[in-house]
């Protein structure tokens, strides 16, 4: 029986102004999957740890199981026997791409054992099947950076056109997860479906500014472009003390501040690890004063994506 253990990284989707089209991977946290090929046909999820019993073992209701099922059908090997252990090493419903990290770890692991039949780009539609099940839509701004590493732009969903962007090598990320419940499905339903043209103009100016800043390695331009007037005003209501957190982040040297994915995690870009650590400490202190528990992570951008830990 062939076995493999794979890590896949957490991700920050939207990157403030790029709802559903921008995302990047971080070094920590992330999830691990141990996957085995077996003689008995079918997909079995044998164990899930670190989820407080929240995730289903039924492969048809689990994002890893669903994406693995579609992958095996896609490569015309539907009768392959697969056993999956999922080890959650990050909070669920945090806005850090928790389901994507699991899905990508599982898919990447299986693809390795199947002799790397597909490229990362070819794996992406299968990973999106997992997101579709978890969130109601198959958005790619978590799964694409988790799978490909780095900073990713989804230029188009139909046809799928995914572009890896350059970024300044000194960009660091400070993440704080306030422990309040914000399911992505609900956070997506909150957003108004129509946008005023004048708001769209502001937003696409900022997205273009952010992408330009990344390409030109201009951290100041990156910071001043990371503004979201469409989604953040609605979603930030769910995050305790959001505007105060923003002020604290900037007072402590943040280049930017905003919601990670659908929240409740928030993140800042900084130019160094020290500033990131100062920001996470200050943000956590404020959340504590509000009676809100939190976790923090400081990371550079993860360029690698998933990696094999044991084989
Ligand atoms: N772009 C998605 C959203 C990311 O904001 O709903 C969800 O993690």
mmCIF file of C-alpha atoms and ligand atoms in Angstrom:
data_model
loop_
_atom_site.group_PDB
_atom_site.id
_atom_site.type_symbol
_atom_site.label_atom_id
_atom_site.label_comp_id
_atom_site.label_asym_id
_atom_site.label_seq_id
_atom_site.Cartn_x
_atom_site.Cartn_y
_atom_site.Cartn_z
ATOM 1 C CA UNK A 1 0.000 0.000 0.000
ATOM 2 C CA UNK A 2 1.407 3.358 -1.002
ATOM 3 C CA UNK A 3 1.095 6.168 1.559
ATOM 4 C CA UNK A 4 1.928 9.864 1.447
ATOM 5 C CA UNK A 5 1.681 12.766 3.945
ATOM 6 C CA UNK A 6 1.162 16.253 2.482
ATOM 7 C CA UNK A 7 0.926 19.779 3.942
ATOM 8 C CA UNK A 8 -1.068 22.531 2.193
ATOM 9 C CA UNK A 9 -0.993 26.175 3.277
ATOM 10 C CA UNK A 10 -3.639 28.573 4.525
ATOM 11 C CA UNK A 11 -4.481 31.462 2.214
ATOM 12 C CA UNK A 12 -5.655 35.056 2.351
ATOM 13 C CA UNK A 13 -8.359 35.491 -0.302
ATOM 14 C CA UNK A 14 -9.671 38.793 -1.756
ATOM 15 C CA UNK A 15 -6.571 40.683 -0.477
ATOM 16 C CA UNK A 16 -9.036 43.445 0.512
ATOM 17 C CA UNK A 17 -10.097 44.910 -2.862
ATOM 18 C CA UNK A 18 -10.029 41.794 -5.106
ATOM 19 C CA UNK A 19 -13.179 39.929 -4.092
ATOM 20 C CA UNK A 20 -12.993 36.400 -5.581
ATOM 21 C CA UNK A 21 -10.061 37.317 -7.886
ATOM 22 C CA UNK A 22 -6.960 37.710 -5.678
ATOM 23 C CA UNK A 23 -5.318 35.502 -3.066
ATOM 24 C CA UNK A 24 -1.973 34.487 -1.619
ATOM 25 C CA UNK A 25 -0.592 31.589 0.411
ATOM 26 C CA UNK A 26 1.149 31.837 3.799
ATOM 27 C CA UNK A 27 3.662 29.508 5.470
ATOM 28 C CA UNK A 28 1.492 28.901 8.484
ATOM 29 C CA UNK A 29 -1.033 27.704 9.427
ATOM 30 C CA UNK A 30 -2.044 24.850 7.096
ATOM 31 C CA UNK A 31 -3.499 21.339 7.040
ATOM 32 C CA UNK A 32 -2.084 17.852 6.639
ATOM 33 C CA UNK A 33 -3.494 14.854 4.824
ATOM 34 C CA UNK A 34 -2.246 11.277 4.961
ATOM 35 C CA UNK A 35 -3.487 9.404 1.917
ATOM 36 C CA UNK A 36 -3.204 5.703 1.011
ATOM 37 C CA UNK A 37 -4.019 3.802 -2.157
ATOM 38 C CA UNK A 38 -5.802 0.541 -1.309
ATOM 39 C CA UNK A 39 -6.991 -2.547 -3.218
ATOM 40 C CA UNK A 40 -10.603 -1.996 -2.098
ATOM 41 C CA UNK A 41 -12.303 0.421 -4.560
ATOM 42 C CA UNK A 42 -13.917 3.598 -3.190
ATOM 43 C CA UNK A 43 -13.034 6.682 -1.133
ATOM 44 C CA UNK A 44 -12.930 6.354 2.679
ATOM 45 C CA UNK A 45 -12.168 9.097 5.179
ATOM 46 C CA UNK A 46 -10.827 7.071 8.086
ATOM 47 C CA UNK A 47 -9.899 9.831 10.527
ATOM 48 C CA UNK A 48 -10.231 13.580 11.082
ATOM 49 C CA UNK A 49 -8.363 15.284 13.917
ATOM 50 C CA UNK A 50 -8.307 18.912 15.091
ATOM 51 C CA UNK A 51 -11.871 19.721 13.986
ATOM 52 C CA UNK A 52 -13.719 19.250 17.305
ATOM 53 C CA UNK A 53 -15.972 16.774 15.514
ATOM 54 C CA UNK A 54 -17.286 19.457 13.107
ATOM 55 C CA UNK A 55 -16.343 17.856 9.784
ATOM 56 C CA UNK A 56 -18.150 14.894 8.205
ATOM 57 C CA UNK A 57 -16.374 11.578 7.545
ATOM 58 C CA UNK A 58 -18.859 10.910 4.731
ATOM 59 C CA UNK A 59 -16.702 11.478 1.596
ATOM 60 C CA UNK A 60 -19.669 12.897 -0.316
ATOM 61 C CA UNK A 61 -20.122 15.655 2.274
ATOM 62 C CA UNK A 62 -16.457 16.373 2.876
ATOM 63 C CA UNK A 63 -14.545 18.827 0.637
ATOM 64 C CA UNK A 64 -11.540 16.493 0.378
ATOM 65 C CA UNK A 65 -13.736 13.497 -0.454
ATOM 66 C CA UNK A 66 -15.713 15.448 -3.080
ATOM 67 C CA UNK A 67 -12.641 16.799 -4.887
ATOM 68 C CA UNK A 68 -10.913 13.392 -4.814
ATOM 69 C CA UNK A 69 -14.084 11.810 -6.253
ATOM 70 C CA UNK A 70 -14.162 14.297 -9.160
ATOM 71 C CA UNK A 71 -10.414 13.879 -9.758
ATOM 72 C CA UNK A 72 -10.681 10.082 -10.009
ATOM 73 C CA UNK A 73 -13.595 10.376 -12.425
ATOM 74 C CA UNK A 74 -11.749 13.039 -14.409
ATOM 75 C CA UNK A 75 -8.697 10.807 -14.937
ATOM 76 C CA UNK A 76 -10.953 7.844 -15.674
ATOM 77 C CA UNK A 77 -9.929 5.831 -12.577
ATOM 78 C CA UNK A 78 -13.236 5.867 -10.644
ATOM 79 C CA UNK A 79 -12.586 2.461 -9.028
ATOM 80 C CA UNK A 80 -9.349 3.456 -7.307
ATOM 81 C CA UNK A 81 -9.274 2.664 -3.587
ATOM 82 C CA UNK A 82 -8.325 5.702 -1.464
ATOM 83 C CA UNK A 83 -8.082 6.084 2.319
ATOM 84 C CA UNK A 84 -7.777 9.616 3.693
ATOM 85 C CA UNK A 85 -6.765 10.923 7.120
ATOM 86 C CA UNK A 86 -7.308 14.663 7.571
ATOM 87 C CA UNK A 87 -5.379 16.480 10.284
ATOM 88 C CA UNK A 88 -6.721 20.000 10.766
ATOM 89 C CA UNK A 89 -3.965 22.288 11.978
ATOM 90 C CA UNK A 90 -5.914 25.521 11.566
ATOM 91 C CA UNK A 91 -9.255 26.916 12.711
ATOM 92 C CA UNK A 92 -12.382 26.145 10.675
ATOM 93 C CA UNK A 93 -14.499 29.114 9.495
ATOM 94 C CA UNK A 94 -11.607 31.505 10.086
ATOM 95 C CA UNK A 95 -11.389 33.181 6.664
ATOM 96 C CA UNK A 96 -7.989 31.581 6.134
ATOM 97 C CA UNK A 97 -9.019 29.047 3.514
ATOM 98 C CA UNK A 98 -9.392 26.146 5.929
ATOM 99 C CA UNK A 99 -11.437 23.939 3.581
ATOM 100 C CA UNK A 100 -9.112 24.835 0.678
ATOM 101 C CA UNK A 101 -6.006 23.783 2.606
ATOM 102 C CA UNK A 102 -7.583 20.377 3.327
ATOM 103 C CA UNK A 103 -8.858 19.925 -0.219
ATOM 104 C CA UNK A 104 -5.570 20.909 -1.812
ATOM 105 C CA UNK A 105 -3.548 18.671 0.536
ATOM 106 C CA UNK A 106 -5.782 15.725 -0.394
ATOM 107 C CA UNK A 107 -5.775 16.342 -4.135
ATOM 108 C CA UNK A 108 -2.046 17.013 -4.277
ATOM 109 C CA UNK A 109 -1.357 13.838 -2.268
ATOM 110 C CA UNK A 110 -3.487 11.694 -4.565
ATOM 111 C CA UNK A 111 -2.016 13.230 -7.712
ATOM 112 C CA UNK A 112 1.507 12.431 -6.417
ATOM 113 C CA UNK A 113 0.549 8.777 -5.819
ATOM 114 C CA UNK A 114 -1.073 8.610 -9.265
ATOM 115 C CA UNK A 115 2.265 9.566 -10.848
ATOM 116 C CA UNK A 116 1.568 13.329 -11.132
ATOM 117 C CA UNK A 117 -0.993 12.780 -13.860
ATOM 118 C CA UNK A 118 -2.130 16.420 -13.705
ATOM 119 C CA UNK A 119 -0.389 19.790 -13.342
ATOM 120 C CA UNK A 120 -1.361 22.277 -10.588
ATOM 121 C CA UNK A 121 -3.455 24.205 -13.126
ATOM 122 C CA UNK A 122 -5.234 21.021 -14.145
ATOM 123 C CA UNK A 123 -5.951 20.160 -10.486
ATOM 124 C CA UNK A 124 -7.603 23.536 -9.875
ATOM 125 C CA UNK A 125 -11.110 22.738 -11.234
ATOM 126 C CA UNK A 126 -11.224 19.643 -8.971
ATOM 127 C CA UNK A 127 -10.213 21.705 -5.941
ATOM 128 C CA UNK A 128 -12.961 24.200 -6.840
ATOM 129 C CA UNK A 129 -15.520 21.360 -6.590
ATOM 130 C CA UNK A 130 -14.684 21.184 -2.877
ATOM 131 C CA UNK A 131 -15.263 24.954 -2.476
ATOM 132 C CA UNK A 132 -18.547 24.644 -4.349
ATOM 133 C CA UNK A 133 -19.741 22.117 -1.817
ATOM 134 C CA UNK A 134 -18.474 24.069 1.214
ATOM 135 C CA UNK A 135 -19.527 27.604 0.216
ATOM 136 C CA UNK A 136 -22.166 27.245 -2.493
ATOM 137 C CA UNK A 137 -19.911 28.648 -5.242
ATOM 138 C CA UNK A 138 -16.671 27.351 -6.698
ATOM 139 C CA UNK A 139 -14.548 30.462 -6.117
ATOM 140 C CA UNK A 140 -10.817 29.922 -6.655
ATOM 141 C CA UNK A 141 -9.126 32.693 -4.657
ATOM 142 C CA UNK A 142 -8.250 30.286 -1.809
ATOM 143 C CA UNK A 143 -7.678 27.026 -3.684
ATOM 144 C CA UNK A 144 -5.542 28.553 -6.470
ATOM 145 C CA UNK A 145 -2.866 30.066 -4.175
ATOM 146 C CA UNK A 146 -3.002 26.987 -1.880
ATOM 147 C CA UNK A 147 -2.301 24.812 -4.929
ATOM 148 C CA UNK A 148 0.153 27.011 -6.794
ATOM 149 C CA UNK A 149 1.769 28.955 -3.936
ATOM 150 C CA UNK A 150 2.542 32.666 -4.114
ATOM 151 C CA UNK A 151 0.208 35.481 -5.133
ATOM 152 C CA UNK A 152 -2.506 34.577 -7.625
ATOM 153 C CA UNK A 153 -4.953 36.510 -9.813
ATOM 154 C CA UNK A 154 -8.041 34.774 -11.193
ATOM 155 C CA UNK A 155 -8.437 36.903 -14.298
ATOM 156 C CA UNK A 156 -11.438 34.918 -15.482
ATOM 157 C CA UNK A 157 -13.631 32.075 -14.217
ATOM 158 C CA UNK A 158 -15.105 31.179 -17.607
ATOM 159 C CA UNK A 159 -12.807 30.158 -19.117
ATOM 160 C CA UNK A 160 -10.607 29.697 -16.056
ATOM 161 C CA UNK A 161 -7.523 31.927 -16.430
ATOM 162 C CA UNK A 162 -5.210 32.014 -13.414
ATOM 163 C CA UNK A 163 -2.084 34.158 -13.272
ATOM 164 C CA UNK A 164 0.745 33.960 -10.744
ATOM 165 C CA UNK A 165 1.824 37.473 -9.809
ATOM 166 C CA UNK A 166 5.247 38.664 -8.670
ATOM 167 C CA UNK A 167 5.512 40.355 -5.258
ATOM 168 C CA UNK A 168 8.164 42.160 -3.202
ATOM 169 C CA UNK A 169 10.293 39.568 -1.409
ATOM 170 C CA UNK A 170 10.213 41.499 1.883
ATOM 171 C CA UNK A 171 6.403 41.489 2.122
ATOM 172 C CA UNK A 172 5.338 39.996 5.480
ATOM 173 C CA UNK A 173 1.859 39.217 6.674
ATOM 174 C CA UNK A 174 0.377 39.634 10.163
ATOM 175 C CA UNK A 175 -2.823 37.637 10.701
ATOM 176 C CA UNK A 176 -5.172 37.645 13.668
ATOM 177 C CA UNK A 177 -8.155 35.332 13.955
ATOM 178 C CA UNK A 178 -10.775 36.642 16.405
ATOM 179 C CA UNK A 179 -12.605 33.549 17.593
ATOM 180 C CA UNK A 180 -16.124 34.457 16.453
ATOM 181 C CA UNK A 181 -18.202 32.403 14.046
ATOM 182 C CA UNK A 182 -18.461 33.682 10.428
ATOM 183 C CA UNK A 183 -19.370 30.849 8.005
ATOM 184 C CA UNK A 184 -18.278 31.728 4.434
ATOM 185 C CA UNK A 185 -21.665 30.674 3.023
ATOM 186 C CA UNK A 186 -23.429 33.275 5.203
ATOM 187 C CA UNK A 187 -20.743 35.931 4.657
ATOM 188 C CA UNK A 188 -21.261 35.570 0.883
ATOM 189 C CA UNK A 189 -25.044 35.936 1.171
ATOM 190 C CA UNK A 190 -24.621 39.265 3.009
ATOM 191 C CA UNK A 191 -23.033 41.042 0.056
ATOM 192 C CA UNK A 192 -25.288 43.163 -2.139
ATOM 193 C CA UNK A 193 -25.431 41.827 -5.696
ATOM 194 C CA UNK A 194 -25.542 45.225 -7.444
ATOM 195 C CA UNK A 195 -22.757 47.802 -7.396
ATOM 196 C CA UNK A 196 -22.926 51.488 -8.371
ATOM 197 C CA UNK A 197 -20.738 52.429 -11.319
ATOM 198 C CA UNK A 198 -18.911 55.064 -9.270
ATOM 199 C CA UNK A 199 -18.077 52.411 -6.649
ATOM 200 C CA UNK A 200 -16.932 50.003 -9.357
ATOM 201 C CA UNK A 201 -14.615 52.687 -10.745
ATOM 202 C CA UNK A 202 -13.037 53.183 -7.294
ATOM 203 C CA UNK A 203 -12.719 49.438 -6.770
ATOM 204 C CA UNK A 204 -11.131 48.542 -10.097
ATOM 205 C CA UNK A 205 -8.728 51.452 -9.742
ATOM 206 C CA UNK A 206 -7.615 49.933 -6.444
ATOM 207 C CA UNK A 207 -7.331 46.387 -7.836
ATOM 208 C CA UNK A 208 -5.226 47.651 -10.728
ATOM 209 C CA UNK A 209 -3.143 49.693 -8.251
ATOM 210 C CA UNK A 210 -2.555 46.650 -6.056
ATOM 211 C CA UNK A 211 -1.529 44.447 -9.000
ATOM 212 C CA UNK A 212 0.726 47.234 -10.324
ATOM 213 C CA UNK A 213 2.281 47.657 -6.873
ATOM 214 C CA UNK A 214 2.989 43.923 -6.698
ATOM 215 C CA UNK A 215 4.563 43.888 -10.176
ATOM 216 C CA UNK A 216 6.598 47.062 -9.506
ATOM 217 C CA UNK A 217 7.554 45.907 -5.975
ATOM 218 C CA UNK A 218 6.153 49.223 -4.742
ATOM 219 C CA UNK A 219 5.003 48.529 -1.167
ATOM 220 C CA UNK A 220 3.614 52.028 -0.690
ATOM 221 C CA UNK A 221 1.398 51.659 -3.783
ATOM 222 C CA UNK A 222 0.288 48.221 -2.548
ATOM 223 C CA UNK A 223 -0.739 49.778 0.781
ATOM 224 C CA UNK A 224 -2.675 52.717 -0.622
ATOM 225 C CA UNK A 225 -4.512 50.481 -3.111
ATOM 226 C CA UNK A 226 -5.776 48.003 -0.510
ATOM 227 C CA UNK A 227 -9.159 49.618 0.071
ATOM 228 C CA UNK A 228 -12.501 47.900 -0.372
ATOM 229 C CA UNK A 229 -15.655 50.006 -0.584
ATOM 230 C CA UNK A 230 -17.907 47.200 -1.805
ATOM 231 C CA UNK A 231 -17.596 44.161 0.475
ATOM 232 C CA UNK A 232 -15.765 45.312 3.624
ATOM 233 C CA UNK A 233 -18.403 47.819 4.833
ATOM 234 C CA UNK A 234 -20.925 44.960 5.100
ATOM 235 C CA UNK A 235 -18.721 42.152 6.352
ATOM 236 C CA UNK A 236 -16.719 44.197 8.858
ATOM 237 C CA UNK A 237 -19.860 44.482 11.015
ATOM 238 C CA UNK A 238 -19.293 40.834 12.003
ATOM 239 C CA UNK A 239 -15.775 41.530 13.314
ATOM 240 C CA UNK A 240 -15.585 42.915 16.881
ATOM 241 C CA UNK A 241 -13.961 46.370 17.023
ATOM 242 C CA UNK A 242 -12.974 46.306 13.329
ATOM 243 C CA UNK A 243 -12.287 50.048 12.921
ATOM 244 C CA UNK A 244 -10.276 50.164 16.157
ATOM 245 C CA UNK A 245 -8.283 47.129 14.983
ATOM 246 C CA UNK A 246 -7.536 48.994 11.748
ATOM 247 C CA UNK A 247 -6.304 52.050 13.656
ATOM 248 C CA UNK A 248 -4.143 49.900 15.945
ATOM 249 C CA UNK A 249 -2.596 48.097 12.951
ATOM 250 C CA UNK A 250 -1.704 51.394 11.239
ATOM 251 C CA UNK A 251 -0.420 52.943 14.496
ATOM 252 C CA UNK A 252 1.945 49.978 14.743
ATOM 253 C CA UNK A 253 3.368 50.345 11.245
ATOM 254 C CA UNK A 254 1.010 48.347 8.998
ATOM 255 C CA UNK A 255 1.235 48.928 5.247
ATOM 256 C CA UNK A 256 -2.393 47.780 4.922
ATOM 257 C CA UNK A 257 -5.248 46.307 6.957
ATOM 258 C CA UNK A 258 -8.345 44.359 5.993
ATOM 259 C CA UNK A 259 -10.435 41.209 6.214
ATOM 260 C CA UNK A 260 -8.870 37.896 5.206
ATOM 261 C CA UNK A 261 -11.267 36.059 2.884
ATOM 262 C CA UNK A 262 -14.772 36.173 4.275
ATOM 263 C CA UNK A 263 -13.468 36.839 7.818
ATOM 264 C CA UNK A 264 -13.402 36.996 10.738
ATOM 265 C CA UNK A 265 -9.586 36.903 10.408
ATOM 266 C CA UNK A 266 -7.935 40.232 9.661
ATOM 267 C CA UNK A 267 -4.496 40.771 8.175
ATOM 268 C CA UNK A 268 -1.891 43.443 7.516
ATOM 269 C CA UNK A 269 1.038 43.599 5.184
ATOM 270 C CA UNK A 270 4.286 44.837 6.676
ATOM 271 C CA UNK A 271 7.873 45.158 5.495
ATOM 272 C CA UNK A 272 9.379 42.926 8.208
ATOM 273 C CA UNK A 273 8.653 40.192 10.737
ATOM 274 C CA UNK A 274 9.229 42.442 13.747
ATOM 275 C CA UNK A 275 6.486 44.890 12.681
ATOM 276 C CA UNK A 276 4.119 41.977 11.959
ATOM 277 C CA UNK A 277 4.690 40.572 15.447
ATOM 278 C CA UNK A 278 4.145 43.995 17.032
ATOM 279 C CA UNK A 279 0.851 44.336 15.144
ATOM 280 C CA UNK A 280 -0.464 40.880 16.057
ATOM 281 C CA UNK A 281 0.398 41.493 19.736
ATOM 282 C CA UNK A 282 -1.402 44.852 19.749
ATOM 283 C CA UNK A 283 -4.463 43.500 17.920
ATOM 284 C CA UNK A 284 -4.719 40.483 20.228
ATOM 285 C CA UNK A 285 -4.424 42.705 23.264
ATOM 286 C CA UNK A 286 -7.338 44.819 22.046
ATOM 287 C CA UNK A 287 -9.464 41.753 21.288
ATOM 288 C CA UNK A 288 -8.703 40.419 24.769
ATOM 289 C CA UNK A 289 -9.950 43.696 26.254
ATOM 290 C CA UNK A 290 -13.218 43.081 24.371
ATOM 291 C CA UNK A 291 -13.418 39.558 25.803
ATOM 292 C CA UNK A 292 -12.676 37.942 22.406
ATOM 293 C CA UNK A 293 -10.192 35.055 22.212
ATOM 294 C CA UNK A 294 -7.834 35.111 19.239
ATOM 295 C CA UNK A 295 -4.991 33.351 17.451
ATOM 296 C CA UNK A 296 -2.207 34.995 15.485
ATOM 297 C CA UNK A 297 0.147 34.026 12.682
ATOM 298 C CA UNK A 298 3.128 35.866 11.209
ATOM 299 C CA UNK A 299 4.395 34.714 7.848
ATOM 300 C CA UNK A 300 6.072 35.611 4.618
ATOM 301 C CA UNK A 301 4.198 34.766 1.427
ATOM 302 C CA UNK A 302 4.445 31.024 0.780
ATOM 303 C CA UNK A 303 5.908 30.561 -2.684
ATOM 304 C CA UNK A 304 5.811 26.763 -2.688
ATOM 305 C CA UNK A 305 2.189 25.692 -2.142
ATOM 306 C CA UNK A 306 1.615 22.087 -1.025
ATOM 307 C CA UNK A 307 4.574 19.959 -0.005
ATOM 308 C CA UNK A 308 5.215 16.284 0.608
ATOM 309 C CA UNK A 309 6.189 15.680 4.242
ATOM 310 C CA UNK A 310 6.628 11.857 4.086
ATOM 311 C CA UNK A 311 6.371 9.228 1.416
HETATM 312 N N1 LIG B 1 -13.642 35.275 -2.051
HETATM 313 C C1 LIG B 1 -14.266 34.469 -1.041
HETATM 314 C C2 LIG B 1 -15.230 35.336 -0.245
HETATM 315 C C3 LIG B 1 -13.241 33.871 -0.141
HETATM 316 O O1 LIG B 1 -14.851 36.454 0.113
HETATM 317 O O2 LIG B 1 -16.333 34.889 0.033
HETATM 318 C C4 LIG B 1 -13.853 32.980 0.909
HETATM 319 O O3 LIG B 1 -12.866 32.434 1.692
#
